Amino acid sequence: MNRATLNLWVGFFVLLGFLAFLMLAFKVGNLNLDGSGGTYEVVAHFDNIGQLKERAPVRSSGVLVGRVHSVRFDTLHYNAEVHMAIDTQYHFPVDSSVSVLTSGILGEQYVGLDAGGDDKMLKNGDEIKLTQGAMVLERLIGQFLFNKAQEGGTDKTSTDKGAP
Amino acid sequence: MIHQVEIRDLNFGYGEQLVLKGINLTVPKGSLVAIMGLSGCGKTTLLRLMGGQLLARQGSVRVAGQELNHMNEAQLYAMRRRVGVLFQFGALFTDLSVFDNVAFQMREHTRLPESMIRDLTLMKLNAVGLRGVQSLMPAELSGGMARRVALARATALDPALILYDEPFTGLDPISLGAIGRLIRQLNDALGATSVLVTHDVQESMKIVDYIYFVSDGVIVAQGTPEEIHASALPFVHQFVWGEADGPLPFHYPGPTLKMDFGDERGQA
Amino acid sequence: MRGAWGHGLRTVGDTTLSIVGRIGAVVLFLGQILRHSGTSFRRFGLVIREVYFAGVQSLIIILVSGLFVGMVLGLQGFETLQSYGSSESVGVLVALSLMRELGPVVSALLFASRAGSAITAEIGLMKATEQLSAMEMMAVNPLARVVAPRFWGGVISLPLLAVLFAAMGILGGFLVTVVMLGVDSGAFWSQMQAAVDFHHDILNGMIKSLVFGVAVSAIATFEGYEAPPTAEGVSGATTRTVVSSSLAILALDLLLTAFMMKGWN
């Protein structure tokens, strides 16, 4: 094996490795989103975040616009404090609202971001005030049953005006 | 008289066991000296001490007037550049071609241009008559050719001291004669000093200036080839004439034959 | 009874001590290699040569294994996910398994048995045939000239091989699920992209394979350099390289995974 052929092979090998790395970074991973560091952070408080995890997607109209950066419990307000990193190429009004949603029935949970109508835009460190926590199945069912019972109750005691 | 190698009251051992005991030995500049003895008597150890691969426990080893025991690693490596070693079976680098093997030290230690390295390497290979195999790999050479290539490599930087570890082992008579002649020629042509460790009496007697006999870690006899040939010492006589039994017993020391065959009375 | 217990305990103690001692020896040897690495970088040709033997020559086995592993992952994932009606997520499963675990670990295991054993055998034979002694006597330090280039060749090769393994695996998964089983191609890639994170999955996988590369190369060169200079000595050292490297890879993987997971939550 002479030196030139050997170097050629090694060069080919290294190039191949780099191409594979680029493919992984751009085609498989999401380097173009938060790998570049071009994000700004906003915070929101939820009364319940369900199964929301760090790095869960933040979507607006179904498009990925950012990721959940960290989740912690706020001991001052006794609710969940969620920090989100939003891609700098997307701007949202300050009166936008966020809610914890589920993709599909058994899918992962994500943050849905609905744009508001204000002229001022969210900046790094701002808080989104309008929030809607996760739906918890047990509570939904409980509420449904309660409503049903109330409906039944109203039919029977319509003259009582709802007093127990 | 200037001595290339001078060993004084040397003791050396692996672990508890002393392998060399009270060795005194001088190799004058320009001479070719053989160290002879049976396999395992400490000859190769002695050679490694001269190359600084092992350090003496007691006594001194001086090469070109410098005490090896006091050298640091850098000084040791500097000393080794002036020493060529031919290892048993050659020890050619199996991943390099014959040419690259001989050129190895020039590339490692000098900043000579590649064209000059080429000329020097071919000269060295020519001196051992193997210019034609320069592009072969060591695995493609016969034992004798490999030994000659190793000789060319050992002398590549024109060393002042050349150490040979069993250069004749496993060679056919023709290669053996060729190597022997080359060793003498190279020594004289380079103005070098050579130390030959061997158990091949007949071949080395033809070429060397002086012989040391080592047995059990002690020098038991020394002299010029003529003196050794005429020696009446029983050990030397047995060694030179290749007798099976003599002062060195044919049987390895152990229990008596009777005891090994279960004759209890032998013990009682 | 007491004798048997004592003997058993002693064996456990001896084994533990010898394992700890060996790890220590490898770490010290690694320090030696690093101290003698100057030559490798001044004469990078020496390292390139070893990248050829360790990397290029392992290319075929890595690419083929990667393809097969990806295909199997695709098949198994599809089977399982289909029963939940989310067979499009198979891309996520294939990519995450390959990036986080299988890519670094399996390629390191293959590398240890293909290239690591070859490095041990080569250095061991060079020692047995006195080539290392000869080199030392030519005033060339074998650690700098023989060991360090092989070490760095391995350290450079393994991350590249791991990336290629993962890329081939994803390709294999794509072939099986999208081309053969009819999963939607767009969903396959988009779900994968939404789930795979550059830092947490891809870079962490690379860090793993870099650590494995250092471990395998250090073990392989150590075993070769310390091999008893006989035929049995070299063959024993080769076996030890494969066994200890594999154990080291799996143990380090556990440590690194635990460490990286901690960074996630």
XYZ file of C-alpha atoms in Angstrom:
697
model
C 0.000 0.000 0.000
C 1.714 3.182 -1.043
C 1.378 6.405 0.841
C -0.787 8.277 -1.673
C -3.425 5.529 -1.927
C -3.486 5.252 1.832
C -4.014 8.978 2.278
C -6.721 8.909 -0.371
C -8.601 6.177 1.474
C -8.296 7.949 4.792
C -9.467 11.185 3.194
C -12.446 9.372 1.706
C -13.222 7.816 5.109
C -13.069 11.139 6.964
C -15.192 12.853 4.312
C -17.762 10.067 4.490
C -17.867 10.419 8.265
C -18.428 14.156 7.997
C -21.201 13.750 5.449
C -22.901 11.246 7.730
C -22.541 13.680 10.614
C -24.091 16.496 8.569
C -26.920 14.211 7.516
C -27.578 13.324 11.154
C -27.391 16.946 12.232
C -29.726 18.391 9.611
C -31.871 15.584 8.258
C -32.353 13.595 11.458
C -31.774 16.177 14.159
C -33.046 19.705 14.389
C -29.837 21.669 14.301
C -31.551 24.530 12.452
C -33.810 25.186 15.445
C -32.280 25.505 18.862
C -28.837 24.200 18.088
C -27.795 27.614 16.809
C -28.699 29.323 20.088
C -30.984 31.780 18.278
C -33.776 31.625 20.832
C -35.426 33.911 23.349
C -36.975 32.748 26.557
C -40.490 33.347 27.821
C -42.089 32.070 30.984
C -45.626 30.965 31.782
C -47.399 29.673 34.904
C -49.825 26.766 34.641
C -52.032 25.346 37.366
C -51.397 21.893 35.883
C -48.932 20.798 33.252
C -49.918 17.123 33.071
C -47.083 15.106 31.555
C -45.223 18.039 30.007
C -41.479 17.403 29.959
C -38.386 19.395 29.257
C -37.655 19.658 25.552
C -41.308 19.140 24.669
C -42.201 21.081 21.522
C -43.875 24.483 21.533
C -46.192 24.729 18.531
C -48.186 27.532 17.044
C -50.878 26.443 14.587
C -49.122 23.078 14.647
C -45.744 24.467 13.560
C -42.743 23.869 15.800
C -41.599 27.295 17.012
C -39.642 26.408 20.153
C -39.072 23.974 22.981
C -39.756 23.767 26.681
C -36.507 24.689 28.357
C -37.268 23.897 31.979
C -40.156 23.041 34.254
C -40.196 23.772 37.978
C -42.626 24.239 40.803
C -43.182 27.854 41.825
C -43.331 27.873 45.630
C -44.682 31.431 45.676
C -47.801 30.825 43.588
C -48.058 27.064 44.142
C -48.221 26.289 40.465
C -45.947 25.127 37.649
C -43.500 27.543 36.109
C -42.519 26.655 32.535
C -39.661 28.314 30.681
C -39.807 28.074 26.917
C -37.150 28.816 24.322
C -38.739 30.313 21.223
C -36.880 30.587 17.941
C -35.890 34.191 17.263
C -37.348 34.097 13.762
C -40.864 33.905 15.288
C -42.379 36.905 17.066
C -45.580 36.802 19.101
C -47.704 39.593 20.593
C -47.529 40.079 24.374
C -51.157 39.031 24.810
C -50.615 35.599 23.248
C -51.902 32.600 25.174
C -50.402 29.191 25.858
C -52.040 25.879 26.713
C -50.806 22.383 27.436
C -52.170 20.080 24.735
C -51.843 16.447 23.763
C -51.038 15.239 20.272
C -53.390 12.349 19.515
C -54.932 10.290 22.278
C -51.789 8.682 23.657
C -49.315 11.106 22.122
C -46.824 13.366 23.810
C -47.846 16.617 25.442
C -46.805 19.918 23.992
C -47.387 23.613 24.500
C -49.773 25.253 22.076
C -49.146 28.943 21.511
C -51.987 31.111 20.148
C -51.065 34.570 18.958
C -52.898 37.564 20.398
C -53.580 40.932 18.802
C -51.307 43.400 20.594
C -48.797 45.555 18.748
C -46.061 44.920 21.295
C -44.079 41.733 20.835
C -42.769 39.306 23.475
C -39.108 39.772 24.392
C -36.611 37.634 26.245
C -37.713 37.071 29.848
C -41.341 38.158 29.352
C -44.197 36.264 30.909
C -47.237 34.982 29.070
C -50.200 35.684 31.354
C -52.968 33.827 29.574
C -52.498 30.144 30.262
C -54.613 27.044 30.163
C -53.336 23.945 31.983
C -53.532 20.354 30.892
C -56.751 18.458 30.794
C -56.675 15.727 33.384
C -58.808 12.783 32.390
C -60.052 12.003 35.904
C -61.198 15.591 36.436
C -62.869 15.693 33.041
C -64.789 12.537 33.826
C -65.586 13.816 37.304
C -66.845 17.087 35.916
C -68.883 15.278 33.260
C -70.532 13.051 35.856
C -71.163 16.050 38.129
C -72.793 17.935 35.284
C -74.917 14.915 34.377
C -75.989 14.559 37.994
C -76.805 18.246 38.168
C -78.824 18.036 34.959
C -80.762 15.105 36.430
C -81.148 17.013 39.697
C -82.452 20.167 37.974
C -85.089 18.118 36.158
C -86.405 16.689 39.389
C -86.140 19.741 41.602
C -86.768 22.463 39.087
C -88.969 24.247 41.528
C -86.284 24.335 44.232
C -84.067 26.693 42.239
C -80.979 24.547 42.823
C -80.701 24.849 46.582
C -79.491 21.578 48.150
C 44.643 1.851 25.623
C 41.194 3.326 25.039
C 38.286 1.080 25.848
C 34.973 1.339 24.055
C 33.229 -0.753 26.685
C 34.450 -1.193 30.213
C 32.624 -3.231 32.833
C 33.830 -3.306 36.443
C 32.626 -5.589 39.257
C 29.164 -5.830 37.780
C 26.361 -7.583 39.634
C 22.936 -7.975 38.111
C 19.885 -10.064 38.829
C 16.204 -10.458 38.166
C 14.412 -10.591 41.499
C 16.396 -12.439 44.165
C 18.465 -14.483 41.761
C 21.790 -13.004 40.661
C 22.321 -13.616 36.955
C 25.714 -11.943 36.651
C 28.260 -11.945 39.427
C 31.384 -9.806 39.567
C 31.880 -9.384 35.844
C 35.020 -7.554 34.685
C 35.343 -7.044 30.997
C 36.952 -4.598 28.565
C 36.472 -4.129 24.871
C 39.269 -2.077 23.289
C 38.380 0.338 20.510
C 38.354 -1.223 17.045
C 38.321 -4.800 18.269
C 35.805 -7.585 17.819
C 35.139 -9.386 21.075
C 32.997 -12.463 21.595
C 31.153 -13.390 24.759
C 30.443 -17.101 24.806
C 28.528 -19.387 27.012
C 25.618 -21.759 27.157
C 22.071 -20.664 26.531
C 20.674 -18.922 29.591
C 24.021 -18.105 31.180
C 23.441 -14.352 31.121
C 25.093 -13.400 27.824
C 22.091 -11.544 26.423
C 21.612 -9.832 29.773
C 25.180 -8.608 29.529
C 24.464 -7.202 26.070
C 21.362 -5.406 27.298
C 23.403 -3.869 30.093
C 25.839 -2.483 27.508
C 22.927 -0.972 25.565
C 21.488 0.566 28.719
C 18.226 -1.378 28.471
C 19.003 -2.810 31.894
C 20.839 -1.034 34.660
C 23.473 -2.660 36.846
C 22.695 -3.308 40.495
C 26.297 -2.871 41.531
C 29.463 -1.992 39.675
C 29.836 0.126 36.607
C 29.183 -0.142 32.891
C 30.978 2.462 30.814
C 30.414 2.954 27.112
C 32.816 5.352 25.387
C 33.945 6.448 28.850
C 30.444 7.355 30.069
C 28.838 5.642 33.016
C 25.417 4.292 31.974
C 24.103 4.014 35.518
C 24.193 7.787 35.946
C 22.465 8.702 32.702
C 18.975 10.097 32.450
C 16.658 9.011 29.665
C 17.719 11.732 27.234
C 21.422 10.960 27.709
C 20.734 7.267 27.305
C 18.940 7.883 24.018
C 21.796 10.116 22.851
C 24.279 7.346 23.677
C 22.201 4.778 21.785
C 22.436 6.751 18.571
C 26.101 5.788 18.512
C 25.298 2.112 19.101
C 23.999 -0.392 16.568
C 22.370 -3.627 17.677
C 21.733 -6.767 15.691
C 19.058 -8.721 17.507
C 18.571 -12.426 17.556
C 16.593 -13.284 14.382
C 17.050 -9.712 13.171
C 13.950 -8.084 14.692
C 13.166 -6.277 11.453
C 10.057 -4.093 11.582
C 7.492 -6.322 9.950
C 5.258 -3.433 8.908
C 8.004 -1.663 6.941
C 9.709 -2.686 3.699
C 13.388 -3.635 3.632
C 14.263 -0.177 2.357
C 12.235 1.572 5.069
C 13.775 -0.662 7.711
C 17.283 0.383 6.773
C 16.269 4.006 6.321
C 14.377 4.009 9.655
C 17.054 5.592 11.838
C 18.065 8.120 9.193
C 14.471 9.307 9.010
C 14.028 9.324 12.782
C 17.286 10.942 13.754
C 18.513 13.053 10.847
C 17.085 15.796 8.717
C 18.712 14.490 5.558
C 16.818 15.067 2.319
C 14.967 12.032 1.013
C 17.300 11.702 -1.996
C 20.319 11.409 0.259
C 18.574 8.927 2.508
C 17.874 6.887 -0.601
C 21.531 6.876 -1.652
C 22.787 6.029 1.839
C 20.237 3.255 2.286
C 21.113 1.681 -1.041
C 24.811 1.852 -0.108
C 24.130 0.066 3.150
C 22.041 -2.571 1.405
C 24.740 -2.956 -1.242
C 27.321 -3.574 1.467
C 25.392 -6.662 2.561
C 24.682 -7.628 -1.054
C 20.916 -7.129 -0.875
C 20.233 -4.017 -2.919
C 17.898 -6.167 -5.028
C 15.369 -6.842 -2.250
C 14.814 -3.249 -1.169
C 11.101 -3.244 -1.942
C 10.287 -6.612 -0.330
C 8.677 -6.953 3.085
C 10.657 -8.718 5.851
C 8.236 -11.668 5.775
C 9.305 -12.364 2.176
C 12.987 -12.803 3.069
C 14.827 -15.976 4.023
C 16.369 -16.137 7.504
C 19.858 -15.397 6.204
C 18.728 -12.449 4.109
C 16.726 -11.017 7.012
C 19.841 -11.212 9.180
C 21.850 -9.350 6.545
C 19.197 -6.662 6.205
C 19.221 -6.315 9.978
C 22.970 -5.918 9.781
C 22.576 -3.144 7.228
C 20.035 -1.499 9.532
C 22.249 -1.835 12.611
C 25.086 -0.060 10.804
C 22.886 2.547 9.112
C 24.155 5.482 11.174
C 27.790 4.267 11.202
C 27.773 3.428 14.907
C 30.906 3.429 17.024
C 29.795 0.281 18.824
C 27.915 -2.632 17.332
C 26.338 -5.289 19.539
C 25.416 -8.663 18.062
C 22.977 -10.925 19.882
C 23.353 -14.496 18.599
C 23.933 -13.493 14.963
C 24.500 -17.088 13.842
C 21.418 -18.766 15.307
C 19.334 -20.756 12.875
C 21.357 -20.072 9.740
C 22.523 -22.506 7.099
C 26.334 -22.899 6.785
C 26.603 -20.621 3.756
C 24.614 -17.737 5.268
C 26.502 -18.306 8.484
C 29.852 -17.853 6.784
C 28.550 -14.791 4.915
C 27.305 -13.144 8.110
C 30.548 -13.901 9.900
C 32.620 -12.318 7.151
C 30.298 -9.297 7.007
C 30.598 -8.723 10.739
C 34.374 -8.599 10.477
C 34.357 -6.444 7.329
C 31.855 -3.936 8.701
C 33.781 -3.647 11.941
C 37.002 -2.833 10.132
C 35.461 -0.684 7.407
C 33.534 1.506 9.838
C 36.351 1.619 12.362
C 33.790 0.421 14.879
C 34.019 -1.790 17.903
C 31.934 -4.942 18.050
C 30.710 -7.215 20.794
C 29.409 -10.574 19.732
C 27.285 -12.737 21.996
C 27.142 -16.270 20.680
C 27.399 -19.932 21.422
C 28.715 -20.744 17.969
C 32.355 -21.471 18.763
C 33.724 -22.522 15.395
C 32.377 -19.583 13.402
C 33.258 -16.896 15.892
C 36.759 -18.247 16.490
C 37.471 -17.436 12.850
C 36.616 -13.747 13.117
C 37.028 -12.420 16.646
C 40.045 -10.867 18.384
C 39.272 -11.899 21.927
C 36.884 -14.242 23.723
C 35.233 -14.196 27.155
C 33.616 -17.368 28.469
C 30.665 -16.906 30.794
C 29.211 -19.695 32.862
C 26.708 -19.330 35.697
C 27.082 -15.555 35.637
C 30.856 -15.595 36.083
C 33.632 -15.142 33.545
C 35.421 -18.488 33.681
C 37.957 -18.040 30.914
C 39.237 -15.478 28.462
C 41.844 -15.143 25.757
C 42.546 -14.860 22.070
C 41.089 -17.572 19.837
C 44.439 -19.377 19.756
C 44.691 -19.402 23.540
C 41.116 -20.632 23.854
C 41.679 -23.325 21.282
C 44.708 -24.565 23.162
C 43.124 -24.138 26.568
C 43.299 -27.036 28.959
C 40.520 -25.760 31.224
C 37.946 -28.563 31.391
C 34.976 -26.277 30.844
C 36.473 -24.537 27.811
C 37.577 -27.856 26.409
C 34.080 -29.258 26.748
C 32.548 -26.178 25.150
C 34.982 -25.851 22.256
C 34.891 -29.506 21.371
C 31.183 -29.877 21.997
C 31.312 -32.804 24.449
C 28.029 -33.902 25.936
C 29.273 -34.500 29.460
C 32.015 -32.884 31.433
C 32.251 -30.223 34.122
C 28.821 -29.139 32.907
C 26.702 -32.196 33.650
C 24.404 -33.659 31.031
C 21.746 -34.188 33.702
C 19.902 -31.254 35.193
C 20.416 -31.354 38.971
C 17.530 -33.128 40.693
C 16.612 -36.126 42.782
C 18.600 -39.220 42.040
C 17.320 -41.672 39.497
C 16.529 -44.164 42.224
C 14.326 -41.703 44.082
C 12.382 -40.731 40.956
C 11.671 -44.359 40.223
C 10.160 -44.820 43.646
C 12.920 -46.731 45.354
C 12.328 -45.510 48.912
C 15.509 -47.098 50.146
C 17.454 -44.647 48.001
C 16.293 -41.970 50.390
C 16.878 -43.954 53.529
C -17.009 -25.201 55.655
C -15.125 -22.224 57.019
C -12.259 -23.076 54.715
C -14.553 -23.046 51.679
C -16.068 -19.735 52.719
C -12.659 -18.242 53.353
C -11.463 -19.471 50.005
C -14.474 -18.029 48.222
C -14.054 -14.670 49.918
C -10.372 -14.651 49.123
C -11.135 -15.302 45.475
C -13.582 -12.397 45.410
C -10.998 -10.175 47.074
C -8.214 -11.233 44.721
C -10.376 -10.710 41.659
C -11.503 -7.280 42.811
C -7.937 -6.223 43.550
C -6.674 -7.475 40.211
C -9.457 -5.700 38.307
C -8.830 -2.441 40.152
C -5.100 -2.870 39.619
C -5.582 -3.430 35.916
C -7.792 -0.372 35.535
C -5.144 1.652 37.344
C -2.421 0.276 35.095
C -4.395 1.182 31.955
C -4.982 4.703 33.251
C -1.262 5.126 34.013
C -0.445 3.770 30.567
C -2.866 6.283 29.050
C -0.910 9.020 30.818
C 2.314 7.655 29.317
C 0.770 7.651 25.841
C -0.375 11.242 26.218
C 3.084 12.266 27.411
C 4.656 10.663 24.320
C 2.107 11.929 21.819
C 4.212 14.796 20.496
C 5.649 12.717 17.679
C 2.195 11.658 16.539
C 1.161 15.239 15.946
C 4.450 16.441 14.489
C 4.389 13.560 12.027
C 0.702 13.151 11.402
C 1.392 10.689 8.591
C 2.000 8.062 11.265
C -1.513 8.586 12.624
C -3.102 8.669 9.162
C -1.591 5.254 8.519
C -3.229 3.906 11.657
C -6.563 5.553 10.794
C -6.366 3.512 7.623
C -5.820 0.235 9.478
C -8.234 0.918 12.317
C -10.873 2.981 10.524
C -10.960 2.346 6.790
C -10.523 -1.388 7.227
C -13.419 -1.529 9.705
C -15.656 0.397 7.320
C -17.327 -2.603 5.667
C -18.274 -4.419 8.875
C -19.561 -1.167 10.423
C -21.652 -0.154 7.418
C -23.175 -3.605 6.941
C -23.889 -4.088 10.663
C -25.401 -0.601 10.863
C -27.720 -1.349 7.971
C -28.877 -4.636 9.491
C -29.350 -3.233 12.980
C -31.398 -0.341 11.562
C -33.541 -2.745 9.541
C -34.238 -4.948 12.559
C -35.076 -1.893 14.669
C -37.448 -0.740 11.950
C -39.190 -4.113 11.768
C -39.503 -4.565 15.528
C -40.541 -0.971 16.104
C -43.132 -1.131 13.369
C -44.640 -4.322 14.835
C -44.987 -2.797 18.267
C -46.014 0.721 17.313
C -48.604 -0.472 14.816
C -50.693 -1.922 17.633
C -50.897 1.609 19.081
C -51.721 3.027 15.696
C -48.628 5.207 15.614
C -46.405 3.416 13.156
C -45.101 6.769 11.874
C -43.190 7.146 15.130
C -40.972 4.263 14.043
C -38.538 6.842 12.651
C -38.207 8.367 16.106
C -37.610 4.986 17.668
C -34.957 3.998 15.125
C -33.176 7.341 15.248
C -33.147 7.742 19.014
C -32.014 4.169 19.681
C -29.226 4.546 17.154
C -28.069 8.006 18.141
C -28.121 7.516 21.873
C -27.142 3.895 22.412
C -26.744 1.450 19.571
C -24.607 3.633 17.331
C -21.874 4.373 19.882
C -22.071 1.057 21.738
C -22.368 -1.468 18.918
C -19.812 0.276 16.745
C -17.414 0.381 19.717
C -17.945 -3.333 20.363
C -17.323 -4.134 16.700
C -14.317 -1.828 16.692
C -12.871 -3.553 19.768
C -13.075 -6.967 18.168
C -12.022 -5.882 14.692
C -9.420 -3.163 15.208
C -8.628 -3.396 18.936
C -7.607 -7.034 18.756
C -5.521 -6.313 15.651
C -3.691 -3.496 17.446
C -2.976 -5.748 20.440
C -1.768 -8.604 18.252
C 0.448 -6.314 16.192
C 2.102 -4.592 19.146
C 2.349 -7.899 21.035
C 4.081 -9.569 18.097
C 6.401 -6.613 17.652
C 7.345 -7.057 21.284
C 7.704 -10.838 21.028
C 9.997 -10.519 18.000
C 12.095 -7.882 19.814
C 11.082 -5.148 17.371
C 10.210 -2.859 20.272
C 13.555 -3.586 21.937
C 15.313 -2.971 18.656
C 13.531 0.340 18.296
C 14.490 1.337 21.809
C 18.109 0.495 21.016
C 17.875 2.704 17.940
C 17.095 5.526 20.339
C 13.469 5.679 19.208
C 10.872 5.416 21.943
C 8.334 2.734 20.983
C 5.659 4.519 23.017
C 6.010 7.540 20.769
C 6.650 5.750 17.490
C 4.431 2.650 17.743
C 1.901 3.008 20.567
C 0.785 6.649 20.413
C 0.003 6.705 16.649
C -2.111 3.561 17.014
C -3.895 5.064 20.005
C -4.728 8.287 18.177
C -5.670 6.394 15.030
C -8.274 4.542 17.094
C -9.492 7.647 18.892
C -10.042 9.424 15.567
C -11.596 6.448 13.808
C -14.246 5.336 16.276
C -16.455 8.479 16.381
C -16.436 8.565 12.576
C -17.396 4.893 12.456
C -20.156 5.442 15.037
C -21.643 8.269 12.978
C -21.546 6.120 9.865
C -23.108 3.242 11.778
C -26.007 5.455 12.937
C -26.496 6.964 9.483
C -26.556 3.520 7.865
C -28.943 2.296 10.557
C -31.398 5.122 9.897
C -31.137 4.374 6.209
C -31.860 0.701 6.965
C -34.847 1.655 9.104
C -36.088 3.906 6.315
C -35.750 1.134 3.727
C -37.681 -1.389 5.805
C -40.456 0.808 7.144
C -40.994 3.346 4.368
C -40.014 1.444 1.238
C -41.166 -2.025 2.257
C -43.883 -1.562 4.891
C -45.392 1.612 3.480
C -44.987 4.056 6.373
C -45.409 7.608 5.125
C -42.037 9.046 4.221
C -42.863 12.598 5.277
C -44.138 11.522 8.692
C -41.091 9.285 9.160
C -38.652 12.164 8.748
C -40.677 14.949 10.343
C -41.451 13.019 13.526
C -37.795 12.072 13.709
C -36.709 15.668 13.323
C -39.156 16.841 15.958
C -37.896 14.280 18.471
C -34.149 14.123 17.865
C -32.215 16.953 19.428
C -28.819 17.955 18.117
C -27.235 18.554 21.504
C -28.886 15.930 23.626
C -28.947 13.073 21.193
C -26.404 13.585 18.441
C -23.607 15.372 20.312
C -24.003 13.192 23.388
C -23.765 10.127 21.174
C -20.548 11.520 19.690
C -19.132 12.187 23.162
C -19.897 8.599 24.094
C -18.121 7.181 21.085
C -15.131 9.455 21.708
C -14.871 8.137 25.273
C -15.221 4.562 24.003
C -12.527 5.276 21.422
C -10.111 6.399 24.127
C -10.966 3.386 26.313
C -10.701 0.740 23.585
C -7.506 2.194 22.099
C -5.866 2.511 25.511
C -6.803 -1.057 26.462
C -5.720 -2.477 23.100
C -2.319 -0.769 23.113
C -1.813 -1.562 26.806
C -2.524 -5.265 26.360
C -0.200 -5.421 23.356
C 2.590 -3.519 25.059
C 2.349 -5.584 28.250
C 1.774 -8.927 26.528
C 4.142 -11.739 27.546
C 6.485 -12.130 24.564
C 5.297 -15.586 23.559
C 2.677 -16.969 21.192
C 0.316 -17.818 24.069
C 1.027 -14.455 25.644
C -0.030 -12.576 22.523
C -3.132 -14.678 21.913
C -4.151 -14.273 25.558
C -3.635 -10.526 25.329
C -5.795 -10.358 22.201
C -8.618 -12.152 23.979
C -8.246 -9.899 27.006
C -8.471 -6.834 24.785
C -11.843 -7.913 23.417
C -13.208 -8.960 26.813
C -12.010 -5.962 28.825
C -12.889 -3.471 26.082
C -16.421 -4.840 25.824
C -16.907 -4.665 29.573
C -15.373 -1.195 29.693
C -17.653 0.004 26.889
C -20.804 -1.245 28.609
C -19.794 0.046 32.032
C -18.803 3.452 30.662
C -22.043 3.552 28.686
C -24.041 3.091 31.852
C -22.078 5.832 33.609
C -22.292 8.264 30.706
C -25.985 7.606 30.118
C -26.787 8.188 33.778
C -24.698 11.340 33.710
C -26.314 12.670 30.527
C -29.852 11.773 31.661
C -29.232 13.839 34.746
C -28.560 16.744 32.460
C -31.964 16.294 30.840
C -34.213 16.505 33.841
